[in-house]
Protein backbone atom coordinates (compact mmCIF):
# COMPACT_ATOMS: atom_id res chain seq x y z
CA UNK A 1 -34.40 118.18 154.88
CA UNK A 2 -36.84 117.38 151.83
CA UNK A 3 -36.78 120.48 149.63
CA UNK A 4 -39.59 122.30 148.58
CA UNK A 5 -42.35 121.20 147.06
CA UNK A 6 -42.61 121.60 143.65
CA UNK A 7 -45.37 123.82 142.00
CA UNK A 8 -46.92 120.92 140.67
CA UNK A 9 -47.38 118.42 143.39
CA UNK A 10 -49.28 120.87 144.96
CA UNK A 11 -53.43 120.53 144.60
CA UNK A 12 -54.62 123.71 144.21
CA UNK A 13 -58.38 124.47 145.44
CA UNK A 14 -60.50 124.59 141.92
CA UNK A 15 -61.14 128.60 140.92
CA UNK A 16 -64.84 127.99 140.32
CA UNK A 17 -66.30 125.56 142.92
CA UNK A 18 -69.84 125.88 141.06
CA UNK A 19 -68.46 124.11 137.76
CA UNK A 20 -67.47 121.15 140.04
CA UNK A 21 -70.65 120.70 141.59
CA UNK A 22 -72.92 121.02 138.25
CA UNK A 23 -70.32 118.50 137.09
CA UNK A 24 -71.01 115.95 139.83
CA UNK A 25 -74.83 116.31 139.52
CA UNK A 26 -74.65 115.40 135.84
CA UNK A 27 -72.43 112.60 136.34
CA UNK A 28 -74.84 111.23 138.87
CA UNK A 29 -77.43 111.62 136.97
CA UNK A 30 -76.21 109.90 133.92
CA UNK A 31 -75.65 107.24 136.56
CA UNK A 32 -79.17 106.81 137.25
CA UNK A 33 -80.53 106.74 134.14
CA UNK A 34 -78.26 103.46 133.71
CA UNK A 35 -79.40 101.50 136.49
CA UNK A 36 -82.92 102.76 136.95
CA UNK A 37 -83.67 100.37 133.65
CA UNK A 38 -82.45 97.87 135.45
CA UNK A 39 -84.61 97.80 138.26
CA UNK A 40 -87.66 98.38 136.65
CA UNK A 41 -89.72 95.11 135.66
CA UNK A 42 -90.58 94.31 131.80
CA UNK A 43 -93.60 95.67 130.65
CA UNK A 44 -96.79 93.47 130.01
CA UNK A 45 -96.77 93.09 125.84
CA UNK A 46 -99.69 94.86 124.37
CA UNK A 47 -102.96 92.63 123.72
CA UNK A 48 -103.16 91.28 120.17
CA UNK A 49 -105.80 94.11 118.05
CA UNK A 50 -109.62 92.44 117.89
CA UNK A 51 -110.69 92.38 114.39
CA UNK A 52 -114.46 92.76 113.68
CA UNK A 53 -115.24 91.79 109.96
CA UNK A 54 -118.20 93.16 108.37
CA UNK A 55 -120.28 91.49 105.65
CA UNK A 56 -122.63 93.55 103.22
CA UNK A 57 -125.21 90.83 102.53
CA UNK A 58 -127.25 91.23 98.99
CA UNK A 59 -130.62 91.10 100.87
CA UNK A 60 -133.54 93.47 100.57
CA UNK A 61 -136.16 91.30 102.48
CA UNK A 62 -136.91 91.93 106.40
CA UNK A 63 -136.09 88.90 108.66
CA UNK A 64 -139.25 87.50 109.91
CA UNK A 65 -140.45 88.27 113.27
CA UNK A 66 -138.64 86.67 116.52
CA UNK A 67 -135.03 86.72 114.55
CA UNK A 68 -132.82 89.22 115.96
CA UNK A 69 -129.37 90.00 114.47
CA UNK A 70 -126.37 88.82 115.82
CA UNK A 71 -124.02 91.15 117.72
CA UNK A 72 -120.74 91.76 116.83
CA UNK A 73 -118.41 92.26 119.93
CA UNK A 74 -114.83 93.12 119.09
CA UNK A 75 -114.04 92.24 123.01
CA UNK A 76 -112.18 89.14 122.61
CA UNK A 77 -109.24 88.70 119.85
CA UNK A 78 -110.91 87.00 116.76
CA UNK A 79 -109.04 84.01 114.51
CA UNK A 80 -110.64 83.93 110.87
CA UNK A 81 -110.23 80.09 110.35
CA UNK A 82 -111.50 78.50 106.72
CA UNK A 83 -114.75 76.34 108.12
CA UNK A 84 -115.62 73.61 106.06
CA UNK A 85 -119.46 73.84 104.90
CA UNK A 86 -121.26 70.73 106.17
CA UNK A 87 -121.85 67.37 104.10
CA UNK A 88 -124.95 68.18 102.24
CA UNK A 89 -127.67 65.35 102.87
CA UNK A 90 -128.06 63.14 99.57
CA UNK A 91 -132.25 63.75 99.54
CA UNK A 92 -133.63 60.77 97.80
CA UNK A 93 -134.21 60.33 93.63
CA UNK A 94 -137.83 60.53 92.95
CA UNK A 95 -138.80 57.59 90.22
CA UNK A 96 -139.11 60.35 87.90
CA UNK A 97 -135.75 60.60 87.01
CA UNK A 98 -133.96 58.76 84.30
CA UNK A 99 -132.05 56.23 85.94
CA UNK A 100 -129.67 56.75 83.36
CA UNK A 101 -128.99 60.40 83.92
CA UNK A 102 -128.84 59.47 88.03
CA UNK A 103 -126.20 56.85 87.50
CA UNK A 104 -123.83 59.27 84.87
CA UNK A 105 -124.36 62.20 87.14
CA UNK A 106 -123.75 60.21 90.79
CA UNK A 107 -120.18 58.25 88.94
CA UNK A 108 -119.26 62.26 87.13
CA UNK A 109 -119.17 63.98 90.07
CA UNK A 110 -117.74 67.55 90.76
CA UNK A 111 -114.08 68.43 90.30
CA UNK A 112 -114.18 69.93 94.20
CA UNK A 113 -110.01 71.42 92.70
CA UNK A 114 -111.85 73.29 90.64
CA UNK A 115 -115.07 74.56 91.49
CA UNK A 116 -114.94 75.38 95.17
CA UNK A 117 -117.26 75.84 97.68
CA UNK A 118 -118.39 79.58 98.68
CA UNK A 119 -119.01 80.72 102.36
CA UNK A 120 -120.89 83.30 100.65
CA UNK A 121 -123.63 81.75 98.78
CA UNK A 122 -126.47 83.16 98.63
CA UNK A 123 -130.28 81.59 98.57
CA UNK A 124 -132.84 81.68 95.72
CA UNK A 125 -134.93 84.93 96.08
CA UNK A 126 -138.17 85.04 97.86
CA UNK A 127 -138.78 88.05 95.79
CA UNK A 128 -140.03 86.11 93.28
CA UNK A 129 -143.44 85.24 94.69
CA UNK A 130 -145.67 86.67 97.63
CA UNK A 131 -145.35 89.54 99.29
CA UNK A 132 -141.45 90.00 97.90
CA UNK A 133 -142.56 90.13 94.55
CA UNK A 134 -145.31 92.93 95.31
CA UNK A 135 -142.97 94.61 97.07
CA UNK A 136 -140.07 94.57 94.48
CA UNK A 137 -142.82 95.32 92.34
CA UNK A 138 -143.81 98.49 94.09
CA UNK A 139 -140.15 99.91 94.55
CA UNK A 140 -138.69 99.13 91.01
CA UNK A 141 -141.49 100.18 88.80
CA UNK A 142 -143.76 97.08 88.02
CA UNK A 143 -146.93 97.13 87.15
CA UNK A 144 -150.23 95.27 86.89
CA UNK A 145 -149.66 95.34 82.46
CA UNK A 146 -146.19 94.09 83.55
CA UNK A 147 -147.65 91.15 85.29
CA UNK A 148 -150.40 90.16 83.04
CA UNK A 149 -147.35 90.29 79.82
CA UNK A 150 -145.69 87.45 82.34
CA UNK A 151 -148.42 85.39 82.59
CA UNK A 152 -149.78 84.77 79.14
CA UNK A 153 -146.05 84.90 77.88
CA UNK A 154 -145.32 82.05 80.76
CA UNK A 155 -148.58 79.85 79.41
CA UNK A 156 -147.62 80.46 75.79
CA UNK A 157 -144.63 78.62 76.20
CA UNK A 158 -146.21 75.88 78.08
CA UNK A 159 -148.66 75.37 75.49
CA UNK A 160 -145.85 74.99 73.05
CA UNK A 161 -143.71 72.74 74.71
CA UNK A 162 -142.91 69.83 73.20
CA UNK A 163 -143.27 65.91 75.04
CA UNK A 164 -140.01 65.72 75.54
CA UNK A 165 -139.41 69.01 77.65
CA UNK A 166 -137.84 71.31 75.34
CA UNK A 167 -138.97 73.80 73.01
CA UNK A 168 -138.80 73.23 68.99
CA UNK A 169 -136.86 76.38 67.72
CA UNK A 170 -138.84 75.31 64.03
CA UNK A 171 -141.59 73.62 64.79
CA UNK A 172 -143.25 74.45 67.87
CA UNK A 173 -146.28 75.86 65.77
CA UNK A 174 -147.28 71.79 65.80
CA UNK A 175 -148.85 72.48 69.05
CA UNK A 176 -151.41 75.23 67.79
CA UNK A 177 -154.84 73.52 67.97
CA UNK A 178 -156.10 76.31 65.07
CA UNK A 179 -154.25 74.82 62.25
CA UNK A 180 -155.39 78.46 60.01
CA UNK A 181 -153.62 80.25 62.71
CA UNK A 182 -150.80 78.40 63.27
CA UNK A 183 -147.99 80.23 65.41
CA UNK A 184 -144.91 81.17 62.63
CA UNK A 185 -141.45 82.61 63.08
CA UNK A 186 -139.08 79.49 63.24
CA UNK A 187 -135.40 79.67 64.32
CA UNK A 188 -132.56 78.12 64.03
CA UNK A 189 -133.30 74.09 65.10
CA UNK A 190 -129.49 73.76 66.57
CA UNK A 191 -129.89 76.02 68.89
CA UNK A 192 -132.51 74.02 70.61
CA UNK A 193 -130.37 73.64 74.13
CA UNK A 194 -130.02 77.44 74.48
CA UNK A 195 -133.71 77.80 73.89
CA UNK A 196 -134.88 75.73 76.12
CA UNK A 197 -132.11 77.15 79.06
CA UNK A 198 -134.01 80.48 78.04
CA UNK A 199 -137.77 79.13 78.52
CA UNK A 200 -136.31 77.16 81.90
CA UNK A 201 -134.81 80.76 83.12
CA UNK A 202 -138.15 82.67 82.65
CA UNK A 203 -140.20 79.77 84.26
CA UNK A 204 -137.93 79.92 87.37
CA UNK A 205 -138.10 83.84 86.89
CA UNK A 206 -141.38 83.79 87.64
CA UNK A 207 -141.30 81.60 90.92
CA UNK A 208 -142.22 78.03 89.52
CA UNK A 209 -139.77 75.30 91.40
CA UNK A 210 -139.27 71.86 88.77
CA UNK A 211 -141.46 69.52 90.52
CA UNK A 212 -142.69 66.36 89.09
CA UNK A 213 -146.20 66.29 91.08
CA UNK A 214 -146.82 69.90 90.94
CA UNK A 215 -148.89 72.40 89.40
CA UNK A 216 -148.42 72.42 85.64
CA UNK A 217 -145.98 75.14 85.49
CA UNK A 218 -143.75 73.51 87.56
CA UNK A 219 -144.32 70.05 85.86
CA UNK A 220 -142.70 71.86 82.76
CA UNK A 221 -139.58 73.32 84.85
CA UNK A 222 -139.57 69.72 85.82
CA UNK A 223 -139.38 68.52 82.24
CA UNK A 224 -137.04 70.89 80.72
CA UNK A 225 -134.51 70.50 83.40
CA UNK A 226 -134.45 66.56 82.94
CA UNK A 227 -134.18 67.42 78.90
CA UNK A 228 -131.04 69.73 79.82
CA UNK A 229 -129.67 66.85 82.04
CA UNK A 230 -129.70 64.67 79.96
CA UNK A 231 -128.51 66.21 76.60
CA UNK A 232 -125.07 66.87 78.94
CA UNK A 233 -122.77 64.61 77.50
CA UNK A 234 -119.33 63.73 79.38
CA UNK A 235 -117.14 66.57 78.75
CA UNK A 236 -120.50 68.43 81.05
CA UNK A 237 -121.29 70.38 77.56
CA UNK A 238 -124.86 70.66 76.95
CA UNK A 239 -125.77 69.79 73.45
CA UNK A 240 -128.93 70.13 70.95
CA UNK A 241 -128.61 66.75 70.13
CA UNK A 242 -127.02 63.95 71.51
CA UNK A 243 -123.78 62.37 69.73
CA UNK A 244 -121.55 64.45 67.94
CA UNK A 245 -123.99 66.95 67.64
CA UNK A 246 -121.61 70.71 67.52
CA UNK A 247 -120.91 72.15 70.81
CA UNK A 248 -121.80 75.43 71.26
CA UNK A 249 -121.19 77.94 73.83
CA UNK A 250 -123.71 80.61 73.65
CA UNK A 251 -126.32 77.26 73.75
CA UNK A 252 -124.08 75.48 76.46
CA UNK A 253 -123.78 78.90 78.33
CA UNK A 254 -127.55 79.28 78.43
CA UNK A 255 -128.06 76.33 79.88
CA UNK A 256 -125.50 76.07 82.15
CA UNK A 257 -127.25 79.36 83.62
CA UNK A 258 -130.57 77.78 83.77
CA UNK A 259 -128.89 74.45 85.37
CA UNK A 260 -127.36 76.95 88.18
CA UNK A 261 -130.72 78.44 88.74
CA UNK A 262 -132.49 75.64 88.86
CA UNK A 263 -129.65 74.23 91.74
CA UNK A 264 -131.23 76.79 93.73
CA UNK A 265 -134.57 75.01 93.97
CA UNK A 266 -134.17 72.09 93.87
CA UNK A 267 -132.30 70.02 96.36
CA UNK A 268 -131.44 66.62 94.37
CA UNK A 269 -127.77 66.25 94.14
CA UNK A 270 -127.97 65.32 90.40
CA UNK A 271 -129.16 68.37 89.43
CA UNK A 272 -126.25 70.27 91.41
CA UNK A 273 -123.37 67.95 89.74
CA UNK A 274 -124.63 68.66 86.29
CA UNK A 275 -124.52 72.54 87.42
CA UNK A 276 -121.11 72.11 88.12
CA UNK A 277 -120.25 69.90 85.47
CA UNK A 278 -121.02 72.61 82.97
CA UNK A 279 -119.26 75.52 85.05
CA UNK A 280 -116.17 73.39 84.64
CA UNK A 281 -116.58 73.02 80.48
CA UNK A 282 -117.22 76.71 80.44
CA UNK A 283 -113.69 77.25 82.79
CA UNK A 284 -112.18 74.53 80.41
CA UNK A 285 -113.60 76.50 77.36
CA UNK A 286 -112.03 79.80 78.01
CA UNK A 287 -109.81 81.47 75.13
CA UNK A 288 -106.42 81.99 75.93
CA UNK A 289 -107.41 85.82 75.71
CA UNK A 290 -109.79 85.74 78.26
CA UNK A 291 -113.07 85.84 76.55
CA UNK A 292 -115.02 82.78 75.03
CA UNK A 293 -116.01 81.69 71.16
CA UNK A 294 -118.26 79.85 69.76
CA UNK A 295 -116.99 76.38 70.22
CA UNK A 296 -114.60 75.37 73.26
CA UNK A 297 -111.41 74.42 71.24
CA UNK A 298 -108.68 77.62 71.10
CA UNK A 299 -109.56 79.78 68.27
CA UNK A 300 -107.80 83.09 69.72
CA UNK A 301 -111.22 84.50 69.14
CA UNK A 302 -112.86 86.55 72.27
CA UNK A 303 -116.29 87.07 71.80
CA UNK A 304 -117.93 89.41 74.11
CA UNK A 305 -121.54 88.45 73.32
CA UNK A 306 -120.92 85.03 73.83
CA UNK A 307 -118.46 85.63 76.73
CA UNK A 308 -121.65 87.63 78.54
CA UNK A 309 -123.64 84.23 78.98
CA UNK A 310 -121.05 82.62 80.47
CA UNK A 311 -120.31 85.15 83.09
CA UNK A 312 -124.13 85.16 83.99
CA UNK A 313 -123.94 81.49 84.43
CA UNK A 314 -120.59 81.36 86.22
CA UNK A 315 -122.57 84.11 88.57
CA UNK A 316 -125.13 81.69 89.24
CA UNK A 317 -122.68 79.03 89.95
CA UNK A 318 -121.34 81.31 92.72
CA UNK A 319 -124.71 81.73 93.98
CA UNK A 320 -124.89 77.57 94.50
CA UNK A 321 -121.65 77.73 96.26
CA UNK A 322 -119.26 76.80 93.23
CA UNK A 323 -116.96 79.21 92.65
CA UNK A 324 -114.53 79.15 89.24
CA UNK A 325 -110.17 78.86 89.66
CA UNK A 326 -109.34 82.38 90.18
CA UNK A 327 -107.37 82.59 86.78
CA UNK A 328 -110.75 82.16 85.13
CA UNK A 329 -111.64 85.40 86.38
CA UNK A 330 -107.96 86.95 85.93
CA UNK A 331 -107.76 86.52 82.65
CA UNK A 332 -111.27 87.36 81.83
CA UNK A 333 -111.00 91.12 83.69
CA UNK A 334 -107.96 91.85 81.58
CA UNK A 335 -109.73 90.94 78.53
CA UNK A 336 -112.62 93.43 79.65
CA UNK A 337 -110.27 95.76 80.61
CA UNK A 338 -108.87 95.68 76.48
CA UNK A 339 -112.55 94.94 74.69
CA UNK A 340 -114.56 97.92 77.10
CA UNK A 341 -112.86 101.64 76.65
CA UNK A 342 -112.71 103.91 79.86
CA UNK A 343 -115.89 105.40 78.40
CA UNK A 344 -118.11 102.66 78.25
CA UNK A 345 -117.76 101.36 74.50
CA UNK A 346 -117.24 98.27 74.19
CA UNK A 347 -116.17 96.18 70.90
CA UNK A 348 -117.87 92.70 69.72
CA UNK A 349 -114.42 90.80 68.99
CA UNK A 350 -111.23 90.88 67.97
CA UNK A 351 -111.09 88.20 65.48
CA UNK A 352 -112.98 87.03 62.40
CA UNK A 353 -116.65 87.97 62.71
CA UNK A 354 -117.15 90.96 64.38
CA UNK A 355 -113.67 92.27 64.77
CA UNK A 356 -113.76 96.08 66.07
CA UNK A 357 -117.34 96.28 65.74
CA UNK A 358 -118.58 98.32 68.43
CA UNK A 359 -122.17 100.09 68.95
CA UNK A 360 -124.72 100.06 71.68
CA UNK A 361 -125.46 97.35 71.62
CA UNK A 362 -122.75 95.65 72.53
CA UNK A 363 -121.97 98.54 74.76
CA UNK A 364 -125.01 97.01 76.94
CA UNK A 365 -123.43 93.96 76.95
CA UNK A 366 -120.15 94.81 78.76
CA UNK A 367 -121.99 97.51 81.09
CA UNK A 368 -124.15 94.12 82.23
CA UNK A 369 -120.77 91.74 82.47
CA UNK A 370 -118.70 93.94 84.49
CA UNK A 371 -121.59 94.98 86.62
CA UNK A 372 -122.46 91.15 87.13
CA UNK A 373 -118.46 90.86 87.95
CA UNK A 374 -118.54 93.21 91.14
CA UNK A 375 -117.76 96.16 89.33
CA UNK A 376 -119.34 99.23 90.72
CA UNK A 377 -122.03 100.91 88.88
CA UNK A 378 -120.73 104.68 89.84
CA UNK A 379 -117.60 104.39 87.87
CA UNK A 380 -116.93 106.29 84.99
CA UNK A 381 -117.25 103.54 82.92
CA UNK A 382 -120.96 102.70 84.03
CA UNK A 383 -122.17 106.18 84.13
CA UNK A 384 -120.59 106.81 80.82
CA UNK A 385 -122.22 103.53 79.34
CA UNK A 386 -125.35 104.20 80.91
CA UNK A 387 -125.72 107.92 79.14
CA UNK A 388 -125.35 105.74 75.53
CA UNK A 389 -128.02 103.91 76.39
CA UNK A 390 -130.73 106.41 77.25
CA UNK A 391 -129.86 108.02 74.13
CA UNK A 392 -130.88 104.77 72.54
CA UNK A 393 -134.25 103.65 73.79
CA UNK A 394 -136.09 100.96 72.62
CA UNK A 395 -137.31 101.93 68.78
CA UNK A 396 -139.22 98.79 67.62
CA UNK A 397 -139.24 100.92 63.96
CA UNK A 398 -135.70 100.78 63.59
CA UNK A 399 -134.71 96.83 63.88
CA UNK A 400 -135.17 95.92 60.01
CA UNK A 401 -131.13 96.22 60.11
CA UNK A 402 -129.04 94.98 62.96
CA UNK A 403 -125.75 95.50 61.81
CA UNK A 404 -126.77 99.39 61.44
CA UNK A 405 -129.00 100.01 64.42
CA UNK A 406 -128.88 96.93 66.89
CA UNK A 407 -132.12 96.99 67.65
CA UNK A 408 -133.52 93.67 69.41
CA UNK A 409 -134.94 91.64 72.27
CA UNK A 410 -131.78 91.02 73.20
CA UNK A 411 -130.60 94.79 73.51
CA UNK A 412 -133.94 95.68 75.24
CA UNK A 413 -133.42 92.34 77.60
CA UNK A 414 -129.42 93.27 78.43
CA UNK A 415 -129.61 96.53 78.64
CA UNK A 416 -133.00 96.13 81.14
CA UNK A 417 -130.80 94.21 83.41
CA UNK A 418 -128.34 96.53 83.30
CA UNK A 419 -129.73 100.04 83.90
CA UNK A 420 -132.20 98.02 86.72
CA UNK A 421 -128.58 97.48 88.49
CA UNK A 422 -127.84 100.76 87.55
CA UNK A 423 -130.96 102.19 89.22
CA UNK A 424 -131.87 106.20 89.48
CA UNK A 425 -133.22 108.01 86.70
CA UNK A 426 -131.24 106.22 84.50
CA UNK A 427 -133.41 103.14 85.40
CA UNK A 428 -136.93 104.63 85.66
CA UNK A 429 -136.69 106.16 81.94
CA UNK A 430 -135.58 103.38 80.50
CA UNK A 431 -138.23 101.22 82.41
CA UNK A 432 -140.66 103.81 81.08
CA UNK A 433 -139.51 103.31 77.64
CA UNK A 434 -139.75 99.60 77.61
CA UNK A 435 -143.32 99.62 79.33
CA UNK A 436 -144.27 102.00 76.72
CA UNK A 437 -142.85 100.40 73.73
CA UNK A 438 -141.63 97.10 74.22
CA UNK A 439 -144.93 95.99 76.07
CA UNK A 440 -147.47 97.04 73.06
CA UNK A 441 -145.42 94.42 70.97
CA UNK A 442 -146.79 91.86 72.67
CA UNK A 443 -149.84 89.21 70.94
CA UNK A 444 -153.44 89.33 73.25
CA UNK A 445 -155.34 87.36 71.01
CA UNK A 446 -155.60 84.07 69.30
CA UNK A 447 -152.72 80.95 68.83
CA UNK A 448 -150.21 83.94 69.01
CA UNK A 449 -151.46 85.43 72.41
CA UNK A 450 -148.62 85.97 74.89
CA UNK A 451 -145.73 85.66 72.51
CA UNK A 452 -143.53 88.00 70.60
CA UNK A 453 -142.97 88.12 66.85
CA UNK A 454 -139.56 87.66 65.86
CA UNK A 455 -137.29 90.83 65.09
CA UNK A 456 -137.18 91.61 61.64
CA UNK A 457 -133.49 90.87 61.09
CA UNK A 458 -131.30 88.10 61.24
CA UNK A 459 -130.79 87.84 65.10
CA UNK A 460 -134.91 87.29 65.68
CA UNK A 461 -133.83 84.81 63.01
CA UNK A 462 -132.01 82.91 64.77
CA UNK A 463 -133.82 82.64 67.89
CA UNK A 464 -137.20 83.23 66.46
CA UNK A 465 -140.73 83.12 67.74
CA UNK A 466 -139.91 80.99 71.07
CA UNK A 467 -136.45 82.97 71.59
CA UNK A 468 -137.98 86.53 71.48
CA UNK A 469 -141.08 85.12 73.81
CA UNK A 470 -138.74 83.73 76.32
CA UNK A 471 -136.85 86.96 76.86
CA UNK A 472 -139.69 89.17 76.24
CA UNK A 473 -140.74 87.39 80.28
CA UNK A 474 -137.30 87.93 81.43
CA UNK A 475 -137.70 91.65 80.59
CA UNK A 476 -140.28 92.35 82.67
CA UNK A 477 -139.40 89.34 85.41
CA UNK A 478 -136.53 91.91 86.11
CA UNK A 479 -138.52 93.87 88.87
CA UNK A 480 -138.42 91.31 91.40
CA UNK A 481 -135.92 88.91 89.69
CA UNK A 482 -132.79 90.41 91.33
CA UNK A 483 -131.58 92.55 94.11
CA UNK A 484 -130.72 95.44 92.11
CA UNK A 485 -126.63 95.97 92.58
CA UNK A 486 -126.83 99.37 94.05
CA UNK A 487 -128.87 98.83 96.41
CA UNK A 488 -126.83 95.60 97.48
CA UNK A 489 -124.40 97.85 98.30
CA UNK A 490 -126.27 100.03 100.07
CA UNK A 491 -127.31 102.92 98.35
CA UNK A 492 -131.14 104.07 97.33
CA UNK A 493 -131.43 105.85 94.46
């Protein structure tokens, strides 16, 4: 007989039959959560995002009538691929070019590694002429005594213009018919090239293409282009005189910005390759700090004054679709960033000549750069600047010393592009104050009638009678000359 069982062999009912049944509905349902994943198809990936890219355009003129804007629809996914800009069409060489400037332009041509091409280009302004200039006019503070100062300034020059094409820094009072009221205030004769880039700027200013068969204001755009062409010499500087004549960069930088301007009107390829040409000598010239000097070979020098002309013509250039290396630009914001303090002042150079100078004048000059550079003008910086200026307006009484009180055409002319860029109050006082002061200066009689007499100190020296003339037009070209920078992006003021 099989003895008793023993206590434990024997399965005793649970004491709390509510604790087994939670436990089995947990363990079931740990059970389903494993294979429910398994039965369940793979969800559909999510879409790639649409990107819709938005470009501010620098354009203040309506489209004409019939063009409608494209649409942007964000609907379908969007690839941003580089497209390559068509081949431009070679337009025929009129017999009025040199054949020897044609055949060392056509075998130079662009370094494409260097200068490249930009999607962003824009076209010359309409604003210039018609119903864009009387507009621009109208909104920036023109006038009709604005105007008229243009025009007899424009056919001064023209009546002093020598055979040739360029303008005589010395001896341009040849072409007075009066000989007992011959024209004075000579300048420096070297400094012919940058001259006659300055007289080519405010003919363009004012809306007059180079053409050979045209009226006679563009028949001396014409001629003072083909001068600048062909006083480039191989290395794309462009010289005063041909040969070994010194290489200068506020000259070269001149007329490399009159080159780039002219590129907009003109559509012979020559004229577009010597552009470019001198764009690369002014990349080529940089200092290693950044800034340029007065020659191209490395002097450690940084020169702000000087370094301002190039970045207005490397600003044209980008406006022909020629665009510098990127560590053109690199190293030339970090030398603004040491040369312009985060209030605005800004100091000449920091070698040699000019070393820690600083001043208004000069302050005008960087405020102008970085604004032609992108930067905006609400930063502390600008407004900052901006206040130094309007304390400073044009005093015609006080430019008898330049190192003391800097005084000049060339302040009123840099800081006028500036504060226009500027815009707001800042820009209608000091537009008052040049109307009111600068204007009066100007000759309405005789030989002398539409020019400006020289400042009385060694910078209206230098430049002299045809200098001070040439950017007295640019002054007052500034109303319809550019798109003013705030308003490019976007704001009226």
């Amino acid at each position: 007989m099989r003895p008793e069982l023993l206590d434990r062999e024997i399965a005793h009912s649970p004491a709390d039959p509510f604790a087994s049944t939670v436990g089995s509905v947990v363990f079931h349902l740990v059970l389903l959560l494993i294979i429910i994943p398994l039965w369940a198809p793979d969800p559909s990936p999510d879409p790639p995002p649409s990107r819709v890219i938005i470009r501010y355009l620098p354009r203040e003129n309506p489209q004409p009538e019939g063009e409608k804007e494209q649409e942007v629809t964000p609907e379908t996914p969007t690839v941003e691929t580089e497209q390559k800009e068509p081949e431009p069409v070679e337009t025929p060489l009129t017999d009025e070019v040199n054949p020897e400037i044609r055949d060392a332009l056509e075998n130079s041509p662009v370094d494409d590694s260097q200068f490249t091409v930009d999607a962003e280009g824009g076209d010359f302004s309409t604003g210039r002429t018609g119903g864009g200039r009387t507009r621009a006019l109208s909104l920036h503070g023109g006038s009709a005594e604005t105007e008229s100062a243009i025009q007899a300034g424009i056919e001064w020059l023209i009546r002093h213009q020598d055979r040739d094409g360029s303008w005589s820094p010395d001896r341009f009072h040849l072409h007075c018919k009066e000989s007992a009221d011959e024209c004075e205030g000579a300048g420096y004769p070297e400094h012919r090239a940058g001259i006659t880039g300055l007289c080519l700027l405010a003919l363009l200013g004012n809306g007059h293409p180079p053409g050979a068969d045209g009226s006679p204001r563009e028949v001396a755009a014409w001629k003072a282009l083909r001068w600048l062409i062909d006083h480039q010499d191989p290395t794309g500087c462009v010289r005063s005189g041909k040969g070994e004549f010194p290489r200068n960069l506020y000259d070269h930088g001149i007329a490399t910005f009159a080159l780039c301007e002219a590129a907009e009107l003109v559509t012979l390829p020559a004229v577009k390759k010597a552009a470019g040409k001198g764009l690369e000598f002014i990349a080529s010239s940089q200092q290693p700090g950044g800034g340029w000097d007065y020659v191209p070979s490395p002097t450690l020098r940084n020169d702000l004054s000087i370094t301002g002309w190039q970045v207005l013509a490397l600003h044209a250039g980008r406006k022909i679709g020629l665009l510098p290396p990127p560590s053109v630009i690199d190293k030339l914001e970090k030398y603004l960033q040491r040369c312009i303090n985060p209030a605005g002042g800004a100091t000449y150079s920091d070698r040699g000549r000019g070393r820690g100078r600083g001043g208004y004048g000069i302050d005008a000059v960087g405020l102008l750069t970085r604004l032609t550079l992108g930067h905006s003008p609400f930063s502390r910086e600008s407004v900052q600047c901006s206040k130094v200026l309007l304390q400073n307006l044009p005093d015609p009484d006080s430019r008898s010393d330049w190192d003391r009180d800097p005084q000049s055409m060339y302040y009123w002319y840099t800081a006028t592009l500036a504060l226009f860029h500027m815009g707001g109050p800042a820009w209608e006082k000091w537009n008052s104050a040049i109307q009111q002061n600068v204007l009066p200066l100007q000759h309405t009689e005789g030989e002398l009638k539409g020019s400006w007499d020289p400042d009385p100190n060694w910078i209206g020296k230098a430049g002299g009678r045809v200098t001070q003339t040439a950017l007295g037009i640019l002054t007052f070209e500034t109303y319809f000359r550019y798109t003013p920078l705030h308003r490019q992006l976007g704001f009226r003021r």
